[in-house]
mmCIF file of C-alpha atoms and ligand atoms in Angstrom:
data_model
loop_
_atom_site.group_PDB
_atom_site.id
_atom_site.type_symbol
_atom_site.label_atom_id
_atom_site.label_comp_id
_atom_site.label_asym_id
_atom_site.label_seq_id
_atom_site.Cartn_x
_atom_site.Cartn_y
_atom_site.Cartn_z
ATOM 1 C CA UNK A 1 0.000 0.000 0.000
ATOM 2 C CA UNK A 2 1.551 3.652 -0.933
ATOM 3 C CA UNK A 3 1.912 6.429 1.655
ATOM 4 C CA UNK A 4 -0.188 8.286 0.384
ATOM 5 C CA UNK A 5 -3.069 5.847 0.487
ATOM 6 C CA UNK A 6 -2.267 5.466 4.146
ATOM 7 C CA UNK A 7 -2.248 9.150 4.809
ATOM 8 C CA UNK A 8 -5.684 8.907 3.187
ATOM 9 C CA UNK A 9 -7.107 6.865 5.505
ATOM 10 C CA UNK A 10 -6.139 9.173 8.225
ATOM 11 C CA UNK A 11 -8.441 11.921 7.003
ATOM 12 C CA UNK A 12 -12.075 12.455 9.345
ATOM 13 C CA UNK A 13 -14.706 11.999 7.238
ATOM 14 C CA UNK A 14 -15.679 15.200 5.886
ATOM 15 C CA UNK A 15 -19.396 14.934 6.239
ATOM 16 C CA UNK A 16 -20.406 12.408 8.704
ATOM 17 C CA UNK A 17 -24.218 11.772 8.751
ATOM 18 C CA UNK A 18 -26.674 9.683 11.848
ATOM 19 C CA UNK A 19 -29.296 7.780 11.959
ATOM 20 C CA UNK A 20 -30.240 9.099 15.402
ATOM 21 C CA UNK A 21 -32.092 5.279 16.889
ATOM 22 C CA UNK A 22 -32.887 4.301 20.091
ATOM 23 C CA UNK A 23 -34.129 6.594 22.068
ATOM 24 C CA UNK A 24 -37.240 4.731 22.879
ATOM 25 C CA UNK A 25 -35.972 1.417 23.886
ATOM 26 C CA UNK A 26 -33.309 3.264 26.235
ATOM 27 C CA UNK A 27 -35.987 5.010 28.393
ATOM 28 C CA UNK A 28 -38.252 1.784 27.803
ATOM 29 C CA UNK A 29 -35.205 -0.587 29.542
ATOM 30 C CA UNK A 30 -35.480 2.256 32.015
ATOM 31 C CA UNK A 31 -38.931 2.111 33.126
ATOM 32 C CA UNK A 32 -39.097 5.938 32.061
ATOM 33 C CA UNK A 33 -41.128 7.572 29.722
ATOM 34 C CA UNK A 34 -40.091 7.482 25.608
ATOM 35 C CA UNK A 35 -39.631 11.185 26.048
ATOM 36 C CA UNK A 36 -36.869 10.891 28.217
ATOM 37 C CA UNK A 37 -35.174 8.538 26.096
ATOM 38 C CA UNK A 38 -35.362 11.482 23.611
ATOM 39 C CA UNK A 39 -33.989 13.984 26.273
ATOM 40 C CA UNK A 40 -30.760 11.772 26.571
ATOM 41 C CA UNK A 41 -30.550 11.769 23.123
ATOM 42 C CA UNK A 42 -29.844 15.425 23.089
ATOM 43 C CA UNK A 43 -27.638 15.302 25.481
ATOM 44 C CA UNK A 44 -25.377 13.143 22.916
ATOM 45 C CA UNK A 45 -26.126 15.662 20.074
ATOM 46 C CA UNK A 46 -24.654 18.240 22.003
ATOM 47 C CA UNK A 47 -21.448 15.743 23.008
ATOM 48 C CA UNK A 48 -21.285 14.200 19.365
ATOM 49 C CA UNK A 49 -20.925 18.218 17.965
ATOM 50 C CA UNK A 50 -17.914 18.412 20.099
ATOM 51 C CA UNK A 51 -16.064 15.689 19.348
ATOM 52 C CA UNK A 52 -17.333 16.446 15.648
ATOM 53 C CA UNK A 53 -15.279 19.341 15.896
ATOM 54 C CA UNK A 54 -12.612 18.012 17.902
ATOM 55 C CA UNK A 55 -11.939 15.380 15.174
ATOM 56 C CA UNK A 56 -12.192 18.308 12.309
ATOM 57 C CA UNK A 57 -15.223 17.124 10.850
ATOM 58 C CA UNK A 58 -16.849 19.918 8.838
ATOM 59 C CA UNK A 59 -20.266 18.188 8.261
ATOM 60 C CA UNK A 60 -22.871 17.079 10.436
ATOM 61 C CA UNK A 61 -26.110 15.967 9.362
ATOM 62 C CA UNK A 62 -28.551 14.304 11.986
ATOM 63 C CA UNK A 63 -31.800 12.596 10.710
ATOM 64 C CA UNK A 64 -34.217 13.951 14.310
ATOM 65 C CA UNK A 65 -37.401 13.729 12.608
ATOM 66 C CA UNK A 66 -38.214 12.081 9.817
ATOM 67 C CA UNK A 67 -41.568 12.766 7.794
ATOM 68 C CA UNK A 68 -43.179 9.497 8.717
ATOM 69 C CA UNK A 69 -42.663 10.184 12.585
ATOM 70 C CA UNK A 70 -45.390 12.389 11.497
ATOM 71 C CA UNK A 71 -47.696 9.294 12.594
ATOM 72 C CA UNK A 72 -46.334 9.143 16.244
ATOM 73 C CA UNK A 73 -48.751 10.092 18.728
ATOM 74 C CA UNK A 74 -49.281 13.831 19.192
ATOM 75 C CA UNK A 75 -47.487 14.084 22.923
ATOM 76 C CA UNK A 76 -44.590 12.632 21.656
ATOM 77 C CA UNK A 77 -44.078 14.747 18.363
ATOM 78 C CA UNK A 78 -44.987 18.303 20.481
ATOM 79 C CA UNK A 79 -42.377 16.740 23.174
ATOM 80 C CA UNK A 80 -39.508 16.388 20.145
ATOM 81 C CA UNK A 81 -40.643 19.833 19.176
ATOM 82 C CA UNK A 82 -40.602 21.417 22.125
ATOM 83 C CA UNK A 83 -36.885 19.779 23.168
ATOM 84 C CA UNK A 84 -35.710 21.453 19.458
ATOM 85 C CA UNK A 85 -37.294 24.734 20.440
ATOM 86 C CA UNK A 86 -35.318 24.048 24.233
ATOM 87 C CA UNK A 87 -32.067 23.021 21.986
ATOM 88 C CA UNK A 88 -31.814 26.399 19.490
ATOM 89 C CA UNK A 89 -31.935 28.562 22.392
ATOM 90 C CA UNK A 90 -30.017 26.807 25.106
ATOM 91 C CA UNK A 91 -27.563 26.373 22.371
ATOM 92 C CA UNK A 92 -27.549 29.922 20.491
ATOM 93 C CA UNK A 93 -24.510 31.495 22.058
ATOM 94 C CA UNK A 94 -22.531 28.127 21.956
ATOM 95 C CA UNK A 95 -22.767 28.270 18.051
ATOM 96 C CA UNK A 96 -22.087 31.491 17.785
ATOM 97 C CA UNK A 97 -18.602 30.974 19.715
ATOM 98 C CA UNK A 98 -18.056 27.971 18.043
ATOM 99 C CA UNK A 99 -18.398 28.736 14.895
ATOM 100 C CA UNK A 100 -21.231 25.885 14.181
ATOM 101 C CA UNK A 101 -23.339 27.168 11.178
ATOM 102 C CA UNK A 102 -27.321 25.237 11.192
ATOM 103 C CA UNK A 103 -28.788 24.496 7.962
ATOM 104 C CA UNK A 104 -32.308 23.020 8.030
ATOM 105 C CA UNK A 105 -33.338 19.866 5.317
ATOM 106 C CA UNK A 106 -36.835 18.743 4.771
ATOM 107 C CA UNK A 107 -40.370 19.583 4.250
ATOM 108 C CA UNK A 108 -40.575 22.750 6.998
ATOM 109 C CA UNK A 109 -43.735 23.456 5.675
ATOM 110 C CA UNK A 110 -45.591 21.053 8.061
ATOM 111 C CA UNK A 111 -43.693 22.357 10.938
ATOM 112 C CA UNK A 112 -45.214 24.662 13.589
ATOM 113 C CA UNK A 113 -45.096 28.196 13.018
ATOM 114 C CA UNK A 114 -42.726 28.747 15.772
ATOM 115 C CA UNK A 115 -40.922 26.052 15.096
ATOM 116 C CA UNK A 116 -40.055 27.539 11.481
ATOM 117 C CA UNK A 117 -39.565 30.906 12.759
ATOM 118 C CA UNK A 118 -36.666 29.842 15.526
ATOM 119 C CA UNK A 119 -35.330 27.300 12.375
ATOM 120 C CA UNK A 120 -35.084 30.596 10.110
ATOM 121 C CA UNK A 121 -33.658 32.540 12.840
ATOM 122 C CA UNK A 122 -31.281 30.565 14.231
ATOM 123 C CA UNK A 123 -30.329 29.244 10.568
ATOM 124 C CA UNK A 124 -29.689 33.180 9.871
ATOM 125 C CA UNK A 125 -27.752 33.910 12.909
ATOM 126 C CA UNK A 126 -25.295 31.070 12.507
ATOM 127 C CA UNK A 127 -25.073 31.500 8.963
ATOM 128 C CA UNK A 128 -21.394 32.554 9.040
ATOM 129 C CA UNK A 129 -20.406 30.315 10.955
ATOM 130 C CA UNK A 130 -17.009 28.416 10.143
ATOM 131 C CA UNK A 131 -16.144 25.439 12.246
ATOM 132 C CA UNK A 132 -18.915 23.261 11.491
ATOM 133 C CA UNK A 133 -21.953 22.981 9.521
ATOM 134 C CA UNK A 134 -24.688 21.294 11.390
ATOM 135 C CA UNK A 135 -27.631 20.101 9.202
ATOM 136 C CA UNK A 136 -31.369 19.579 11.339
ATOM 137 C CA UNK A 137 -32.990 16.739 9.005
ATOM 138 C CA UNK A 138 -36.365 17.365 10.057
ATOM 139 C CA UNK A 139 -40.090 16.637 8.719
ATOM 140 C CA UNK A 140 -37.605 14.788 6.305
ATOM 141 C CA UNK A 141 -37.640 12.026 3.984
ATOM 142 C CA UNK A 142 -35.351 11.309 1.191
ATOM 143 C CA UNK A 143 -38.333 10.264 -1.364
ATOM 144 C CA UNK A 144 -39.947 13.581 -0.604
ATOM 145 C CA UNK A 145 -37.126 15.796 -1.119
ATOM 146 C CA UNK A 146 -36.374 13.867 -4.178
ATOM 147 C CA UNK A 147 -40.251 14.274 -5.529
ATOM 148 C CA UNK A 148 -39.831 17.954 -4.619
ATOM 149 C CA UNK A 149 -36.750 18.563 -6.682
ATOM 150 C CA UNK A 150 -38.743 16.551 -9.167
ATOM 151 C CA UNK A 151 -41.347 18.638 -8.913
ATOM 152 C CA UNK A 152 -39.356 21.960 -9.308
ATOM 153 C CA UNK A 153 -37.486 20.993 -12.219
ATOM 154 C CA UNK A 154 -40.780 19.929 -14.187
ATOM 155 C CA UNK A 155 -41.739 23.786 -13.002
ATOM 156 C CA UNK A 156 -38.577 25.432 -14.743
ATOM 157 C CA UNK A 157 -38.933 23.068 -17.967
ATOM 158 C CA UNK A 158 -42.538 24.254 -17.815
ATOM 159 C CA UNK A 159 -41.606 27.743 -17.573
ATOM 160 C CA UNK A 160 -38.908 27.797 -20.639
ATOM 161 C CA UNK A 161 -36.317 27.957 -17.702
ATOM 162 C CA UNK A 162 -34.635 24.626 -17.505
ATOM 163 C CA UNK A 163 -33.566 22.436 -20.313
ATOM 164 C CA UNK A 164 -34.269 18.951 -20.178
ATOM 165 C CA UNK A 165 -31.717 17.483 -21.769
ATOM 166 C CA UNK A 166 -28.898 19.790 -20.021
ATOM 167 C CA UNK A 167 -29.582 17.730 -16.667
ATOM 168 C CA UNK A 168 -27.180 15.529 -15.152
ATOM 169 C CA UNK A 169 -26.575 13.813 -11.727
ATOM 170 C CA UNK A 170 -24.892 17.506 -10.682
ATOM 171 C CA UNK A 171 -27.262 19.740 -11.863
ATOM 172 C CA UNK A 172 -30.466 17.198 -9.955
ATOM 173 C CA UNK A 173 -28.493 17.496 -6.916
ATOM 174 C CA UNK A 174 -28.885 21.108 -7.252
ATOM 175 C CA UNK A 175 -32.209 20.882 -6.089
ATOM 176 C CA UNK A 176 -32.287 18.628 -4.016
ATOM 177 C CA UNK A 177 -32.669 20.227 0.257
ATOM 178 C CA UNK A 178 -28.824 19.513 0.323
ATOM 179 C CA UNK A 179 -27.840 21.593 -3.028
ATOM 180 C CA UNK A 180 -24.976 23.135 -1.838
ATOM 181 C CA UNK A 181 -23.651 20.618 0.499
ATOM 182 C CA UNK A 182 -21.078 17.706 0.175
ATOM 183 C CA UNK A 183 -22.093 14.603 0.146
ATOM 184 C CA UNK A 184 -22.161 12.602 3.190
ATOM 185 C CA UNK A 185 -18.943 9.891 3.612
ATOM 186 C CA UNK A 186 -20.002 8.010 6.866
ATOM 187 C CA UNK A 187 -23.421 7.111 7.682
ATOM 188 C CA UNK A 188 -23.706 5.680 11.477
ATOM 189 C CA UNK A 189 -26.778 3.661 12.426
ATOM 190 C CA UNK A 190 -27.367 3.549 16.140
ATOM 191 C CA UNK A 191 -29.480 1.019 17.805
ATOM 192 C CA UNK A 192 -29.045 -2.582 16.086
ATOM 193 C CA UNK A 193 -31.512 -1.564 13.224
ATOM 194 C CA UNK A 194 -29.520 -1.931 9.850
ATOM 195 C CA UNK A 195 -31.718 0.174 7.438
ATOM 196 C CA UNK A 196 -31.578 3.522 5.716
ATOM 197 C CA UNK A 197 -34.987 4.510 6.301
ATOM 198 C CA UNK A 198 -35.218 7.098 3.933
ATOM 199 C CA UNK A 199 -32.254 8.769 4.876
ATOM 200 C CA UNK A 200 -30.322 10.831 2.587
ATOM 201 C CA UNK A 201 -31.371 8.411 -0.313
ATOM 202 C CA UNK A 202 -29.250 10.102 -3.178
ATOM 203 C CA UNK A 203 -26.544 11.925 -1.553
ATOM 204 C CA UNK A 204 -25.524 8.324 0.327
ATOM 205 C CA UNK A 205 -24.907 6.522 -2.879
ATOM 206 C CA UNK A 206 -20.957 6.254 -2.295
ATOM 207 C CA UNK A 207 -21.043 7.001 1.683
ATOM 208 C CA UNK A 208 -19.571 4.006 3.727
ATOM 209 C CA UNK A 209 -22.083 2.809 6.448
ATOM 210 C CA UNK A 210 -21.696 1.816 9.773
ATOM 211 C CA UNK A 211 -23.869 0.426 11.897
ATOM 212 C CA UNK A 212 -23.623 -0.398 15.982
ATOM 213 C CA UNK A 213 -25.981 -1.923 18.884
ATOM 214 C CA UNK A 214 -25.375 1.498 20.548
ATOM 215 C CA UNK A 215 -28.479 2.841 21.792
ATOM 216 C CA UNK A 216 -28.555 6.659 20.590
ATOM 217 C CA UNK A 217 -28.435 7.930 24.209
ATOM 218 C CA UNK A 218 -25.506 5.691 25.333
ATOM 219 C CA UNK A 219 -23.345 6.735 22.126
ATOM 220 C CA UNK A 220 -20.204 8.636 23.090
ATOM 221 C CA UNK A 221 -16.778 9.743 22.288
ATOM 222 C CA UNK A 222 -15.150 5.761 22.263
ATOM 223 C CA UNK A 223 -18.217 4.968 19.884
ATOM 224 C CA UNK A 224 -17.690 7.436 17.584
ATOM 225 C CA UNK A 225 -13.796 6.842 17.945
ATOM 226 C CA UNK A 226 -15.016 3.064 16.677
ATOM 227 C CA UNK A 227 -16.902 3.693 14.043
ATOM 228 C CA UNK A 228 -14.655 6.613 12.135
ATOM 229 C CA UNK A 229 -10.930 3.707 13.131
ATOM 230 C CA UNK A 230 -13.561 1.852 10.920
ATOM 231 C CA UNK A 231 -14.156 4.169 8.204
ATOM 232 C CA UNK A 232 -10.461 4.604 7.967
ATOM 233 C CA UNK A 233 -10.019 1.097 7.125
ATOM 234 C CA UNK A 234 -12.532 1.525 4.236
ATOM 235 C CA UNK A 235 -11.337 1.647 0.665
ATOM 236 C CA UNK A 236 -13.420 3.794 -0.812
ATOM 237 C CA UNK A 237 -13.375 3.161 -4.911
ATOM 238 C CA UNK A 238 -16.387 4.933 -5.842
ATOM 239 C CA UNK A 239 -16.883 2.712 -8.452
ATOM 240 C CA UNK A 240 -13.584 2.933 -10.102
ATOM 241 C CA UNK A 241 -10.523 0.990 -9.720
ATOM 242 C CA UNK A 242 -7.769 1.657 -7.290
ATOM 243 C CA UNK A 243 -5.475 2.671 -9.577
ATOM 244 C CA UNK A 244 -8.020 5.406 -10.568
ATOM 245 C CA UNK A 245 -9.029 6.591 -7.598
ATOM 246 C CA UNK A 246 -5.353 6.742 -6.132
ATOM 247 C CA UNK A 247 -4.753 10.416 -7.975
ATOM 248 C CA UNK A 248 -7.850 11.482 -7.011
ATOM 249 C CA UNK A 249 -7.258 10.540 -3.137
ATOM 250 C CA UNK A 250 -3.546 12.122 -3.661
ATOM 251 C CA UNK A 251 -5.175 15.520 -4.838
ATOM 252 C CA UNK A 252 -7.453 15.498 -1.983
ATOM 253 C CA UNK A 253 -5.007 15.711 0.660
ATOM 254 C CA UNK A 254 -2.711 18.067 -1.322
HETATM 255 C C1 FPP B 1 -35.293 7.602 17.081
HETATM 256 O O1 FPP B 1 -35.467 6.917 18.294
HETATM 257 C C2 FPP B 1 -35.142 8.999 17.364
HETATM 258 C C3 FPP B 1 -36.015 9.959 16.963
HETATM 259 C C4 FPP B 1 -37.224 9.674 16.192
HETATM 260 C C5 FPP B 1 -35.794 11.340 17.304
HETATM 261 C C6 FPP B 1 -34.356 11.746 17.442
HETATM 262 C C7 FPP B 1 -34.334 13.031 18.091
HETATM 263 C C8 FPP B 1 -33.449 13.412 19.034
HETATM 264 C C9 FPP B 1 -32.283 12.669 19.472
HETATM 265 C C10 FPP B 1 -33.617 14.743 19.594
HETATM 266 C C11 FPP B 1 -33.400 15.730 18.493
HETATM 267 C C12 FPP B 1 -33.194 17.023 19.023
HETATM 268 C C13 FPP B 1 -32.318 17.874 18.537
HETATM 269 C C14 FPP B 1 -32.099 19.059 19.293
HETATM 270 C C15 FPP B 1 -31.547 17.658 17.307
HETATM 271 P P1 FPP B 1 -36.823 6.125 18.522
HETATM 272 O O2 FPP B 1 -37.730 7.013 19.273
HETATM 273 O O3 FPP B 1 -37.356 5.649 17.211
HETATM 274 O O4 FPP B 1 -36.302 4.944 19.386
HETATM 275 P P2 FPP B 1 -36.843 3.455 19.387
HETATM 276 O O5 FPP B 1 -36.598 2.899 18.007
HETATM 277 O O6 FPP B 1 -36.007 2.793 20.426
HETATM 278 O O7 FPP B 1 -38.281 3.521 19.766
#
């Protein structure tokens, strides 16, 4: 194996995204309500940013609520709502310090007023910000954002704007929630379920997954240690040969 290969493998992801599972059964083993399983659960967002940062990670993108939880029952959903209104503002100052820039993905159109209003804000306060780019996946599924690119682009054609035929994989993504963001090279599964549940269905095409027992709430810094030793050992060939992709690995560390 060449040096340079092994330097490689030293590199953070740059864009790690999570499956966010197991909140539930941790407050179920517990005796305790599911909301407090989703209490804890925060608690490791806020830990998992930091050592996000710590391990130079510029992307963060964490699937908390999908568009089928939708269907839960109404305390629970106004409880995850309510601990994201709790999280912007408890957290506010910390991301201006830090550096952590939110970006919001999904259908916020079925969100609460509020809710949108404290997503916008906060999104437009932190926009500057450096260190990290945190992306909220929320009232989010990858079909839907798909079907609403979909539907967009059938808007331009319609309108004269867009030429059919001029579309390609890199203009699509364009439209997609994620436009302007990398694609994500780690995808972490917590909670035994091994499933991408509608995650980040087109931008994961070429991520490397990873998936652990780990209840969401009892993941921590040696976990995440685990899973991105394991990443490094991945050869990523993005459906090219070695040989090929060894230049390209070579220019990105240059
Ligand atoms: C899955 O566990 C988790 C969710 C549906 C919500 C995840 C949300 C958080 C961790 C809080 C998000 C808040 C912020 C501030 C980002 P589950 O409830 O499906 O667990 P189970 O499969 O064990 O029932």
């Amino acid at each position: 194996m060449s040096d340079f290969i092994k330097t490689a493998r030293k590199l953070p992801p740059e864009h790690l995204a999570i499956i966010m599972d197991g909140n539930g059964r941790w407050a179920e083993q517990r005796g305790l309500p599911r909301v407090a399983g989703h209490q804890q659960g925060v608690e490791t967002v806020s830990l998992v940013i930091d050592e996000c940062i710590r391990h130079g990670i510029r992307f963060l993108s964490l699937f908390a609520f999908s568009s089928e939880n939708w269907g839960r029952p109404r305390q629970e959903i106004d409880a995850l709502m309510g601990l994201l209104l709790q999280y912007l503002s408890s957290q506010r100052q910390k991301m201006l310090t830090e550096g952590i820039r939110l970006r919001v993905i999904g259908d916020s159109s079925r969100l609460s007023k509020p809710v949108q209003s404290a997503l916008t804000e906060a999104e437009k306060e932190t926009s500057k910000g450096q260190t990290l780019t945190l992306i909220l996946a929320l009232s989010y599924g990858g079909r839907d954002e798909i079907m609403r690119a979909a539907k967009k682009i059938a808007q331009q054609a319609l309108d004269g704007h867009l030429d059919i035929e001029q579309l390609d994989n890199k203009s699509f993504s364009a439209f997609l929630d994620t436009g302007d963001l990398p694609e994500p090279d780690l995808l972490i599964r917590t909670s035994g379920e091994v499933r991408i549940s509608n995650f980040l269905l087109w931008q994961a095409a070429y991520a490397e997954f990873y998936f652990t027992d780990v209840l969401w709430p009892n993941f921590d810094a040696v976990e995440l240690q685990k899973a991105l030793e394991e990443y490094s050992q991945r050869k990523r060939r993005f459906g090219l040969t070695d040989d090929q992709n060894e230049p390209q690995i070579k220019e990105s560390n240059d």
